[in-house]
XYZ file of C-alpha atoms in Angstrom:
719
model
C 0.000 0.000 0.000
C 2.865 2.385 0.782
C 4.325 1.654 -2.653
C 0.985 2.584 -4.252
C 1.006 5.960 -2.507
C 4.667 6.460 -3.437
C 3.628 6.117 -7.089
C 0.742 8.509 -6.469
C 3.138 11.040 -4.959
C 5.381 10.828 -8.023
C 2.355 11.429 -10.278
C 1.233 14.402 -8.166
C 4.732 15.872 -8.245
C 4.825 15.546 -12.041
C 1.425 17.319 -12.431
C 1.733 19.635 -9.457
C 1.432 22.860 -11.444
C -1.700 21.691 -13.290
C -3.413 20.375 -10.168
C -3.234 23.727 -8.403
C -4.075 25.874 -11.435
C -7.560 27.191 -12.134
C -7.019 27.182 -15.911
C -6.133 23.474 -16.132
C -8.494 20.486 -16.350
C -6.259 17.905 -14.659
C -7.925 16.363 -11.602
C -6.771 13.958 -8.933
C -8.742 10.701 -9.226
C -8.719 8.441 -6.190
C -11.030 5.812 -4.759
C -12.800 6.469 -1.479
C -10.881 3.534 0.083
C -7.472 4.957 -0.786
C -8.585 8.447 0.236
C -9.750 7.240 3.649
C -6.501 5.308 4.146
C -4.517 8.424 3.185
C -6.397 10.512 5.752
C -5.846 7.881 8.452
C -2.089 7.861 7.808
C -1.973 11.667 7.788
C -3.830 11.795 11.119
C -1.236 9.394 12.519
C 1.426 11.938 11.571
C -0.319 14.600 13.620
C -2.143 16.335 10.781
C -5.703 17.649 11.189
C -7.908 15.850 8.654
C -11.337 16.105 10.274
C -13.524 13.504 12.014
C -12.767 9.932 10.899
C -15.045 8.135 13.373
C -18.380 9.495 12.131
C -20.612 6.580 11.137
C -23.121 6.871 8.294
C -25.898 4.588 7.124
C -24.767 2.164 4.399
C -25.741 3.349 0.918
C -26.891 0.871 -1.690
C -25.798 2.190 -5.040
C -26.196 0.761 -8.530
C -22.625 0.980 -9.805
C -22.394 0.749 -13.618
C -20.372 -1.952 -15.236
C -17.681 0.521 -16.299
C -17.026 1.414 -12.678
C -16.898 -2.264 -11.702
C -14.230 -2.823 -14.338
C -12.304 0.209 -13.111
C -12.492 -1.067 -9.558
C -11.195 -4.474 -10.640
C -8.278 -2.783 -12.414
C -7.456 -0.859 -9.256
C -7.605 -4.106 -7.266
C -5.172 -5.735 -9.681
C -2.824 -2.763 -9.473
C -2.942 -2.830 -5.659
C -2.177 -6.550 -5.661
C 0.786 -6.034 -7.953
C 2.060 -3.231 -5.749
C 1.785 -5.517 -2.719
C 3.648 -8.320 -4.467
C 6.313 -5.917 -5.707
C 7.284 -5.163 -2.121
C 8.503 -8.764 -1.726
C 11.334 -8.296 -4.195
C 11.649 -4.505 -3.817
C 14.820 -2.538 -3.509
C 17.065 -2.850 -0.509
C 16.521 0.802 0.434
C 13.232 1.477 2.222
C 11.866 4.877 1.272
C 10.622 7.329 3.875
C 6.863 6.720 3.520
C 6.038 9.208 6.258
C 7.588 11.851 4.060
C 5.417 10.659 1.160
C 2.211 11.029 3.181
C 3.241 14.431 4.493
C 3.832 15.593 0.915
C 0.448 14.247 -0.222
C -1.300 15.981 2.669
C 0.354 19.288 1.731
C -0.719 18.938 -1.902
C -4.268 18.009 -0.886
C -4.523 21.363 0.853
C -3.656 23.087 -2.473
C -5.680 20.819 -4.764
C -8.345 22.408 -7.023
C -10.068 19.401 -8.624
C -10.891 16.040 -7.009
C -12.627 12.980 -8.443
C -13.680 10.283 -5.962
C -14.507 6.804 -7.297
C -16.105 3.807 -5.509
C -14.314 1.719 -2.927
C -11.935 -0.968 -4.199
C -11.456 -4.552 -3.125
C -7.693 -4.214 -2.790
C -5.868 -6.076 -0.026
C -5.451 -4.207 3.263
C -8.340 -1.873 2.323
C -11.367 -3.967 3.267
C -12.022 -1.930 6.417
C -11.626 1.425 4.656
C -13.894 3.333 4.887
C -16.324 0.697 6.204
C -19.284 2.397 7.881
C -17.370 5.596 8.512
C -17.663 8.793 6.529
C -14.727 10.335 4.671
C -13.987 13.947 5.697
C -12.785 16.479 3.129
C -11.600 19.103 5.605
C -8.061 18.760 4.276
C -9.022 20.056 0.813
C -9.130 23.719 1.750
C -8.650 24.994 -1.845
C -10.994 22.552 -3.566
C -13.307 24.170 -6.161
C -14.429 21.238 -8.346
C -15.687 17.973 -6.847
C -16.843 14.861 -8.694
C -18.506 11.913 -6.949
C -18.746 8.852 -9.183
C -20.600 6.000 -7.550
C -20.018 7.480 -4.085
C -23.017 8.563 -1.996
C -22.848 12.255 -0.969
C -23.863 11.222 2.548
C -20.586 9.268 2.836
C -18.693 12.567 2.606
C -18.237 14.878 5.605
C -17.417 18.551 5.326
C -20.318 19.959 3.331
C -20.374 22.944 5.656
C -17.062 24.015 4.137
C -17.612 22.675 0.627
C -20.793 24.718 0.189
C -18.720 27.876 0.519
C -15.772 27.053 -1.735
C -17.126 24.823 -4.549
C -17.807 26.244 -8.026
C -18.421 22.886 -9.800
C -20.050 19.765 -8.398
C -20.827 16.500 -10.183
C -22.576 13.495 -8.640
C -23.259 10.591 -10.993
C -24.444 7.045 -10.280
C -25.125 8.035 -6.676
C -28.837 7.152 -6.538
C -29.840 10.649 -5.383
C -33.661 10.947 -5.540
C -33.840 14.601 -4.474
C -31.464 17.553 -4.888
C -32.517 18.820 -1.459
C -30.665 15.916 0.140
C -27.356 17.162 -1.292
C -27.648 20.935 -1.175
C -29.727 21.396 2.002
C -29.875 18.331 4.274
C -26.177 17.427 4.186
C -25.127 21.024 4.809
C -27.459 21.202 7.819
C -26.101 17.881 9.073
C -22.493 19.093 9.037
C -23.260 22.566 10.413
C -25.513 21.104 13.157
C -28.052 23.816 12.416
C -31.521 24.094 10.938
C -30.514 26.915 8.601
C -27.958 27.151 5.841
C -24.885 29.368 6.243
C -25.211 32.854 4.776
C -22.561 32.146 2.114
C -23.777 28.642 1.263
C -23.395 27.819 -2.460
C -22.756 31.470 -3.335
C -19.916 30.471 -5.722
C -21.497 27.356 -7.264
C -21.931 27.832 -11.022
C -22.047 24.313 -12.476
C -24.161 21.438 -11.129
C -24.254 18.019 -12.833
C -26.435 15.202 -11.466
C -26.619 12.718 -14.366
C -27.402 9.015 -14.065
C -29.434 9.305 -10.871
C -33.070 8.772 -9.873
C -34.419 12.316 -9.969
C -38.152 12.559 -10.675
C -38.498 16.248 -9.774
C -36.461 19.239 -8.671
C -37.460 20.754 -5.349
C -37.880 24.497 -4.986
C -35.847 24.491 -1.763
C -32.810 23.055 -3.553
C -33.018 25.513 -6.463
C -33.539 28.456 -4.105
C -30.387 27.422 -2.246
C -28.298 27.888 -5.438
C -28.400 31.639 -6.142
C -25.487 31.670 -8.631
C -26.425 28.554 -10.641
C -25.695 29.012 -14.368
C -25.310 25.481 -15.802
C -27.427 22.498 -14.757
C -27.126 18.912 -16.036
C -29.869 16.498 -14.944
C -29.643 14.119 -17.907
C -30.290 10.362 -17.656
C -32.887 10.715 -14.914
C -36.659 10.156 -14.588
C -38.061 13.629 -15.254
C -41.329 13.753 -17.200
C -41.439 17.540 -17.611
C -39.197 20.546 -17.387
C -39.144 21.245 -13.631
C -41.203 24.346 -12.763
C -38.886 25.009 -9.824
C -36.255 26.286 -12.248
C -38.055 29.621 -12.402
C -36.211 30.429 -9.163
C -32.847 29.978 -10.929
C -32.640 33.521 -12.241
C -29.090 33.136 -13.643
C -29.534 29.778 -15.343
C -28.090 29.881 -18.880
C -27.825 26.236 -19.962
C -29.951 23.212 -19.079
C -29.330 19.581 -20.032
C -32.385 17.334 -19.589
C -31.392 14.725 -22.189
C -32.278 11.051 -21.752
C -35.395 11.696 -19.645
C -39.109 11.117 -20.283
C -40.250 14.658 -21.124
C -43.186 14.723 -23.545
C -44.266 18.376 -23.406
C -42.562 21.750 -23.133
C -45.734 23.824 -23.185
C -44.991 26.029 -20.159
C -41.222 26.047 -20.462
C -41.079 29.818 -20.963
C -42.249 30.304 -17.380
C -39.565 28.025 -15.908
C -36.651 29.133 -18.088
C -37.019 32.825 -18.913
C -33.264 33.460 -19.323
C -32.072 30.161 -20.825
C -29.585 30.290 -23.726
C -28.666 26.615 -24.285
C -31.268 23.843 -23.959
C -30.642 20.115 -24.493
C -33.797 18.006 -24.940
C -32.142 15.069 -26.674
C -33.697 11.603 -26.526
C -37.007 12.493 -24.892
C -40.596 12.175 -26.122
C -41.170 15.709 -27.377
C -43.606 15.994 -30.298
C -44.146 19.770 -30.297
C -41.904 22.640 -29.322
C -44.827 24.930 -28.590
C -43.658 27.204 -25.811
C -39.985 27.229 -26.784
C -40.626 30.090 -29.223
C -41.158 32.333 -26.188
C -37.629 31.769 -24.865
C -36.357 34.998 -26.364
C -32.725 34.496 -25.286
C -32.377 30.944 -26.582
C -29.403 30.449 -28.928
C -28.950 26.655 -29.113
C -31.544 23.864 -28.954
C -30.875 20.123 -29.197
C -33.955 18.145 -30.328
C -32.224 14.988 -31.538
C -33.914 11.597 -31.113
C -37.357 12.967 -30.259
C -40.785 12.582 -31.935
C -40.986 15.802 -33.979
C -42.773 14.872 -37.230
C -43.482 18.279 -38.837
C -41.021 20.850 -40.150
C -43.387 23.593 -39.049
C -42.688 22.627 -35.448
C -39.043 23.452 -36.047
C -40.221 26.609 -37.788
C -41.655 27.857 -34.516
C -38.092 28.668 -33.495
C -37.680 31.120 -36.378
C -39.090 33.973 -34.311
C -36.306 33.692 -31.727
C -33.933 36.641 -32.234
C -30.722 34.886 -31.056
C -31.203 31.332 -32.360
C -28.088 30.036 -34.167
C -27.870 26.226 -33.732
C -30.623 23.597 -33.879
C -30.124 19.829 -33.862
C -32.969 17.684 -35.290
C -31.281 14.400 -36.253
C -33.137 11.236 -35.312
C -36.641 12.760 -35.551
C -39.434 11.330 -37.756
C -39.573 14.587 -39.715
C -36.411 13.632 -41.595
C -38.063 10.441 -42.877
C -41.583 11.784 -43.321
C -40.622 14.714 -45.582
C -38.203 14.282 -48.498
C -36.801 17.814 -48.134
C -37.176 18.228 -44.396
C -33.974 20.234 -44.007
C -34.991 22.556 -46.835
C -38.427 23.016 -45.257
C -36.826 23.894 -41.922
C -34.415 26.337 -43.538
C -37.352 27.933 -45.378
C -39.174 28.573 -42.110
C -36.160 30.461 -40.783
C -35.539 32.274 -44.086
C -39.088 33.674 -44.012
C -38.148 35.365 -40.728
C -34.759 36.453 -42.140
C -32.865 34.090 -39.854
C -29.853 31.931 -40.704
C -29.157 28.892 -38.512
C -27.112 25.713 -38.564
C -29.089 22.472 -38.579
C -27.091 19.602 -37.108
C -23.949 21.765 -37.285
C -24.318 22.231 -41.068
C -25.411 25.168 -43.185
C -27.536 24.514 -46.303
C -25.551 22.919 -49.109
C -25.495 24.238 -52.683
C -28.401 22.086 -53.847
C -30.328 22.793 -50.668
C -29.940 26.499 -51.367
C -31.310 25.929 -54.871
C -34.376 24.118 -53.586
C -34.710 26.696 -50.819
C -34.877 29.498 -53.385
C -37.581 27.624 -55.304
C -39.569 27.035 -52.141
C -39.332 30.663 -51.080
C -40.613 31.822 -54.462
C -44.004 30.199 -53.694
C -44.613 32.039 -50.413
C -46.692 35.210 -49.900
C -44.702 38.157 -48.494
C -45.524 39.624 -45.112
C -47.290 42.691 -46.588
C -47.747 46.162 -45.068
C -47.722 46.735 -41.319
C -51.521 47.057 -41.239
C -52.879 43.547 -41.577
C -55.471 41.157 -40.257
C -55.017 37.499 -39.373
C -57.314 34.791 -40.668
C -57.059 31.439 -38.969
C -57.574 28.437 -41.214
C -59.107 25.656 -39.126
C -57.409 22.846 -41.064
C -53.890 24.213 -40.607
C -51.721 24.718 -37.578
C -50.150 27.986 -38.710
C -51.633 31.390 -39.321
C -51.630 32.885 -42.789
C -51.295 36.656 -42.869
C -53.329 38.250 -45.673
C -52.775 41.976 -46.333
C -55.730 44.272 -45.923
C -56.449 46.990 -48.447
C -55.750 50.458 -47.058
C -59.150 51.694 -48.123
C -60.996 49.018 -46.211
C -60.962 49.265 -42.435
C -60.329 46.189 -40.341
C -63.548 44.845 -38.940
C -63.984 42.955 -35.738
C -64.707 39.279 -36.271
C -68.372 38.399 -35.827
C -69.431 35.493 -33.603
C -70.167 32.240 -35.358
C -73.863 31.291 -35.687
C -75.155 28.346 -33.760
C -75.392 24.913 -35.352
C -79.177 25.175 -35.444
C -79.046 28.139 -37.805
C -79.621 27.398 -41.460
C -76.531 27.289 -43.670
C -76.396 30.090 -46.249
C -76.781 29.219 -49.912
C -73.968 29.497 -52.436
C -75.571 32.628 -53.918
C -75.465 34.327 -50.517
C -71.738 33.781 -49.993
C -69.698 36.908 -49.297
C -67.081 37.966 -51.888
C -64.281 37.162 -49.424
C -65.520 33.628 -48.766
C -66.083 33.023 -52.475
C -62.576 34.162 -53.233
C -61.191 31.819 -50.565
C -63.079 28.914 -52.101
C -61.568 29.810 -55.476
C -58.120 29.801 -53.892
C -58.677 26.391 -52.272
C -59.852 24.903 -55.579
C -56.875 26.407 -57.383
C -54.464 24.977 -54.822
C -56.053 21.565 -55.253
C -55.658 21.675 -59.049
C -52.351 23.531 -59.487
C -50.409 22.619 -56.348
C -47.502 24.942 -55.538
C -48.020 27.068 -58.687
C -51.291 28.609 -57.528
C -49.575 31.831 -56.434
C -48.114 32.398 -59.901
C -51.559 32.164 -61.472
C -53.047 34.526 -58.900
C -50.161 36.969 -59.432
C -50.941 37.011 -63.192
C -54.585 37.847 -62.230
C -55.979 34.812 -63.965
C -58.653 34.724 -61.244
C -61.070 37.552 -60.583
C -60.242 39.428 -57.413
C -62.939 40.029 -54.829
C -64.665 43.349 -54.948
C -62.825 44.827 -52.059
C -60.975 43.641 -49.163
C -58.203 41.135 -49.942
C -56.010 41.826 -53.021
C -53.134 39.359 -53.550
C -49.774 40.875 -54.370
C -47.087 39.340 -56.581
C -44.172 37.597 -54.966
C -41.337 40.032 -54.270
C -39.260 38.040 -51.797
C -35.528 37.867 -52.356
C -34.130 34.369 -52.723
C -30.896 33.494 -50.900
C -29.039 33.529 -54.232
C -29.264 37.328 -54.216
C -26.867 37.423 -51.285
C -24.066 35.949 -53.422
C -21.556 38.205 -55.260
C -22.565 39.084 -58.807
C -19.991 36.766 -60.507
C -21.364 33.815 -58.545
C -24.957 34.810 -59.370
C -24.127 35.069 -63.079
C -22.406 31.698 -63.044
C -25.360 30.009 -61.313
C -27.862 31.555 -63.709
C -25.828 30.517 -66.749
C -25.262 27.019 -65.413
C -28.981 26.627 -64.687
C -29.906 27.100 -68.373
C -29.381 24.084 -70.692
C -27.558 26.148 -73.331
C -25.415 27.782 -70.702
C -24.580 24.407 -69.140
C -23.599 23.058 -72.573
C -21.433 26.112 -73.272
C -19.745 25.780 -69.886
C -19.082 22.089 -70.514
C -17.530 22.798 -73.915
C -15.460 25.631 -72.497
C -14.264 23.474 -69.611
C -13.294 20.603 -71.893
C -11.585 22.922 -74.369
C -9.721 24.752 -71.630
C -8.635 21.508 -70.054
C -7.361 20.205 -73.412
C -5.438 23.429 -74.010
C -3.868 23.349 -70.557
C -2.843 19.737 -71.062
C -1.352 20.474 -74.488
C 0.375 23.613 -73.232
C 1.714 22.581 -69.822
C 1.191 18.882 -69.062
C 1.849 17.059 -72.365
C 5.133 15.169 -72.361
C 7.342 15.520 -75.445
C 9.210 12.244 -76.025
C 11.694 13.282 -78.759
C 12.743 16.368 -80.679
C 10.632 15.278 -83.646
C 7.503 16.261 -81.647
C 8.743 19.846 -81.196
C 6.911 21.648 -83.997
C 7.013 25.385 -84.766
C 3.699 25.703 -82.910
C 5.315 24.204 -79.821
C 8.243 26.598 -80.121
C 5.833 29.537 -80.353
C 3.726 28.434 -77.368
C 6.500 27.235 -75.097
C 9.669 28.930 -73.996
C 11.092 26.634 -71.373
C 11.336 22.850 -71.405
C 11.997 21.063 -68.099
C 13.452 17.592 -67.888
C 15.967 15.356 -66.193
C 19.339 14.311 -67.574
C 19.400 10.699 -66.465
C 22.493 8.806 -65.446
C 21.117 5.419 -66.612
C 22.079 6.270 -70.204
C 25.296 7.837 -71.355
C 23.417 11.074 -71.878
C 26.492 13.271 -72.376
C 28.483 12.503 -75.548
C 30.378 15.518 -76.763
C 30.676 18.456 -74.432
C 28.245 20.580 -76.439
C 25.153 18.339 -76.090
C 23.225 15.897 -73.891
C 19.964 13.948 -73.837
C 16.963 15.155 -71.805
C 13.926 13.221 -70.467
C 11.014 15.680 -70.503
C 9.067 15.855 -67.199
C 6.210 18.390 -67.431
C 3.743 19.220 -64.664
C 3.663 20.965 -61.326
C 6.998 21.648 -59.585
C 7.994 19.201 -56.845
C 5.472 16.686 -58.255
C 6.689 16.223 -61.836
C 9.266 13.632 -60.768
C 6.513 11.488 -59.173
C 4.180 11.770 -62.174
C 6.874 10.946 -64.756
C 9.176 8.206 -63.595
C 12.411 8.087 -65.603
C 12.867 4.668 -67.276
C 15.900 2.657 -66.302
C 16.350 0.663 -69.537
C 18.678 2.130 -72.157
C 16.382 1.051 -75.010
C 13.447 2.945 -73.513
C 15.533 6.021 -72.851
C 16.752 6.286 -76.468
C 13.155 6.467 -77.699
C 11.960 8.785 -74.902
C 14.695 11.444 -74.654
C 15.360 14.705 -76.502
C 18.787 15.471 -77.953
C 19.799 18.966 -76.808
C 22.548 21.095 -78.388
C 24.042 23.847 -76.234
C 23.239 27.243 -77.740
C 26.036 29.794 -77.967
C 28.869 27.435 -76.941
C 31.249 25.396 -79.114
C 33.165 22.792 -77.115
C 36.269 20.855 -78.233
C 35.499 17.885 -80.465
C 36.043 14.414 -79.044
C 37.640 11.588 -80.994
C 35.147 9.808 -83.262
C 34.745 8.568 -86.842
C 38.463 7.806 -86.895
C 39.429 11.388 -86.180
C 41.666 12.488 -83.378
C 40.184 14.421 -80.525
C 41.026 17.965 -79.515
C 42.820 18.818 -76.303
C 40.575 19.424 -73.283
C 37.690 17.533 -74.944
C 37.551 15.017 -72.081
C 37.760 17.793 -69.481
C 34.887 19.692 -71.137
C 32.740 16.566 -71.261
C 33.452 15.824 -67.588
C 32.534 19.398 -66.632
C 29.262 19.209 -68.588
C 28.442 15.885 -66.960
C 29.117 17.395 -63.532
C 26.764 20.273 -64.258
C 23.749 18.485 -65.728
C 23.819 14.722 -65.197
C 21.161 13.476 -62.762
C 19.633 16.965 -62.375
C 16.526 18.813 -63.466
C 17.479 21.062 -66.390
C 15.514 24.052 -67.748
C 16.126 24.534 -71.488
C 15.403 27.938 -73.078
C 14.387 26.622 -76.512
C 15.509 28.301 -79.739
C 15.036 26.003 -82.773
C 15.608 22.517 -84.231
C 18.837 22.138 -86.229
C 19.545 19.979 -89.273
C 20.522 17.014 -87.067
C 17.103 16.987 -85.327
C 18.557 18.403 -82.147
C 16.913 20.977 -79.937
C 19.112 24.053 -79.755
C 18.695 25.909 -76.491
C 20.411 27.361 -73.459
C 20.293 24.947 -70.483
C 20.009 26.158 -66.894
C 20.474 24.275 -63.616
C 19.991 25.237 -59.969
C 23.031 24.540 -57.835
C 23.763 24.938 -54.143
C 23.417 27.331 -52.333
C 20.727 28.634 -54.754
C 21.404 32.218 -53.626
C 23.023 33.313 -56.889
C 20.173 32.180 -59.102
C 20.329 29.487 -61.733
C 23.525 28.517 -63.604
C 23.776 29.033 -67.374
C 25.532 25.845 -68.537
C 26.770 27.374 -71.835
C 28.117 30.409 -70.009
C 29.787 28.220 -67.359
C 31.689 26.198 -70.002
C 32.846 29.328 -71.837
C 33.918 31.049 -68.597
C 36.001 28.021 -67.536
C 37.791 27.954 -70.924
C 36.281 24.632 -71.998
C 34.252 26.098 -74.880
C 34.274 29.072 -77.226
C 31.460 31.300 -78.419
C 29.628 29.724 -81.356
C 29.711 32.288 -84.205
C 28.477 30.308 -87.218
C 25.377 31.157 -89.214
C 22.109 30.500 -87.422
C 23.713 30.646 -84.006
C 21.429 31.153 -80.998
C 22.487 32.691 -77.705
C 19.345 32.581 -75.566
C 17.670 35.521 -73.887
C 19.687 38.140 -72.044
C 19.360 38.668 -68.309
C 17.193 41.466 -66.982
C 20.245 43.508 -65.958
C 21.788 43.272 -69.434
C 18.508 44.169 -71.087
C 18.034 47.176 -68.829
C 21.585 48.577 -68.799
C 23.154 47.359 -72.053
C 19.998 47.027 -74.133
C 21.242 43.564 -75.142
C 18.685 41.615 -77.232
C 20.238 38.228 -76.357
C 22.983 36.635 -74.279
C 25.832 36.914 -76.802
C 27.474 39.830 -75.012
C 27.705 37.847 -71.764
C 29.247 34.887 -73.607
C 31.866 37.081 -75.281
C 32.804 38.693 -71.965
C 33.174 35.232 -70.432
C 35.397 34.122 -73.359
C 37.572 37.230 -72.987
C 37.916 36.496 -69.253
C 39.023 32.887 -69.945
C 41.534 34.070 -72.620
C 43.139 36.624 -70.325
C 43.332 34.179 -67.405
C 44.546 31.392 -69.729
C 41.919 28.985 -68.459
C 41.205 25.594 -70.019
C 42.164 25.312 -73.667
C 43.338 28.957 -73.694
C 46.351 27.766 -71.713
C 47.754 26.283 -75.003
C 48.546 29.764 -76.227
C 49.515 29.844 -79.915
C 49.067 26.090 -80.191
C 45.331 26.510 -79.610
C 43.062 25.356 -82.397
C 39.485 26.452 -81.851
C 36.652 23.954 -82.413
C 35.540 25.998 -85.448
C 39.011 25.803 -87.051
C 39.210 22.104 -86.242
C 35.911 21.464 -88.040
C 37.091 23.373 -91.155
C 40.344 21.410 -91.192
C 38.744 17.989 -90.869
C 35.678 18.663 -93.029
C 37.198 17.252 -96.263
C 38.701 14.170 -94.658
């Protein structure tokens, strides 16, 4: 047992800052057996822990299966701790010091969770029939009793002053008065509550108990109550005693047996959050008078009509409503749309089941709203239709005064003939017949004045309501209107397909060889990106290499276009590139001798481009079906921009400037274009060649023995 508390002390020391902080949610969880044993040991050390010899009546509680499993786990842990002492370390820790430390931390603790007694060895007599005092917890503000009877706790005279949160679940409490009044009187030994009793209590949670009502005495004893949770109990109505809770803002009565909320506005005048989940509510009549309500949970009830949800549309602060699990979602095909329409008619926007209306729901909502009559001028009269449950507001003509309704004749009076019907009643019969024949389009026909209007009192105006689509920006409205028309939808489809084909041809089409590079491609593209693979001997002479084209999005093109590893595949899938503006020494081939520094130039080119992504500034296709362009690579540390491969070879003296007919030099840099007005990159290449000649770099180190690649080609052309 001492080893168990040594582990507890280590855990408390590790979470000491969180346990004493008001902003944290970490709580100390301990069984009532271990807590009682801890208090007994602390009393043996001379600490004041309160009365430990107070006997209480045994409480018979229905402990859920989850708590039984938790208790069995604790029993197993206690057994293992007991066995571990048999082969423990040779040094015996100072357990008195451990208990003194735990007692000190209990005095600073903010949150405590007490669980049922365990069946661990050496704890059978703890607490037994004795109550567990909480006098040590002088800073406690949040207390949770899980499967522990409140009567088994002593110290309610102090707890009622300092607690801000209290939770008692699975305790079998049948009446709140027993907790908040009787136990406080028992511990104060007085018939009255202390003056500061429960003045700081804001949150009360009593779920999973046996509450059938809430007593007025208990509610009156909680003057600062703001949040109440009485879910999973036996309530059959919203308790009328809650009208005394003047500061109550949220109420959770889920998982009860409530079937009516008719007088709820009298009990909850200031409520903002109401949870009625999993009850037997069929109508929310009465909730529409909770003018401060912002959130209502009606899930898993018996609401079968969208108009019942529409009652909430008159609430000025309503923002969230949950209706999942109600028959209305199966009874009506567009139940969500019907609910949204009820709120839209009152110019309210809410979230149903944490979701706003989708695009198609907004479309159907606009159609539904177009069939409704607007509210009309401020001066109006209300006609109640007996067969409906809602009132229809019909505007009254300004020239006709509103008359007081006459009393209905008795059943014994003779019914008037059809000729004696008033113009208003005849017009209503016409409307009913038109609704039967035309359905939802009856308002359109009336608006076009296809029916004769009555001689006076009730003209019908055309629909002028604004659909939700009007709230969208004008580009979105234009797009929706065009897409709604068949011709517009066809035009959009053709445009989308054509644009997608152009984008693919322009940016995402892979070019396998130089034969696919047509003049149209050269006009539409400027740069060609690809990888110079090392699987094939891509670099032959120092003035050319082979490139595997990899189009697409940067950082993803290498995953979309895997470079083949077979040499036969690479020969058919690579582009031969000729360096523009540079003429490197010729290597030995076709029985001809090679020039000096040819191998060095080829090694330098291979170091620059092989195995890397290369950007080629395309110029043209030469007579050997090679792509002539200036290649660029990015090299570490990337701070100096990209490296011009042609310029790098010329600057290192391993190539000369190519000056033959049809030579290309690539585009000039922005600095050269701005300062030197250079149309291309020839000036930069010539400056690099002059630098290599003066520094005698590369093949310029041969001096007068130097034979340029151009002179070499003229000399060996006739051989």
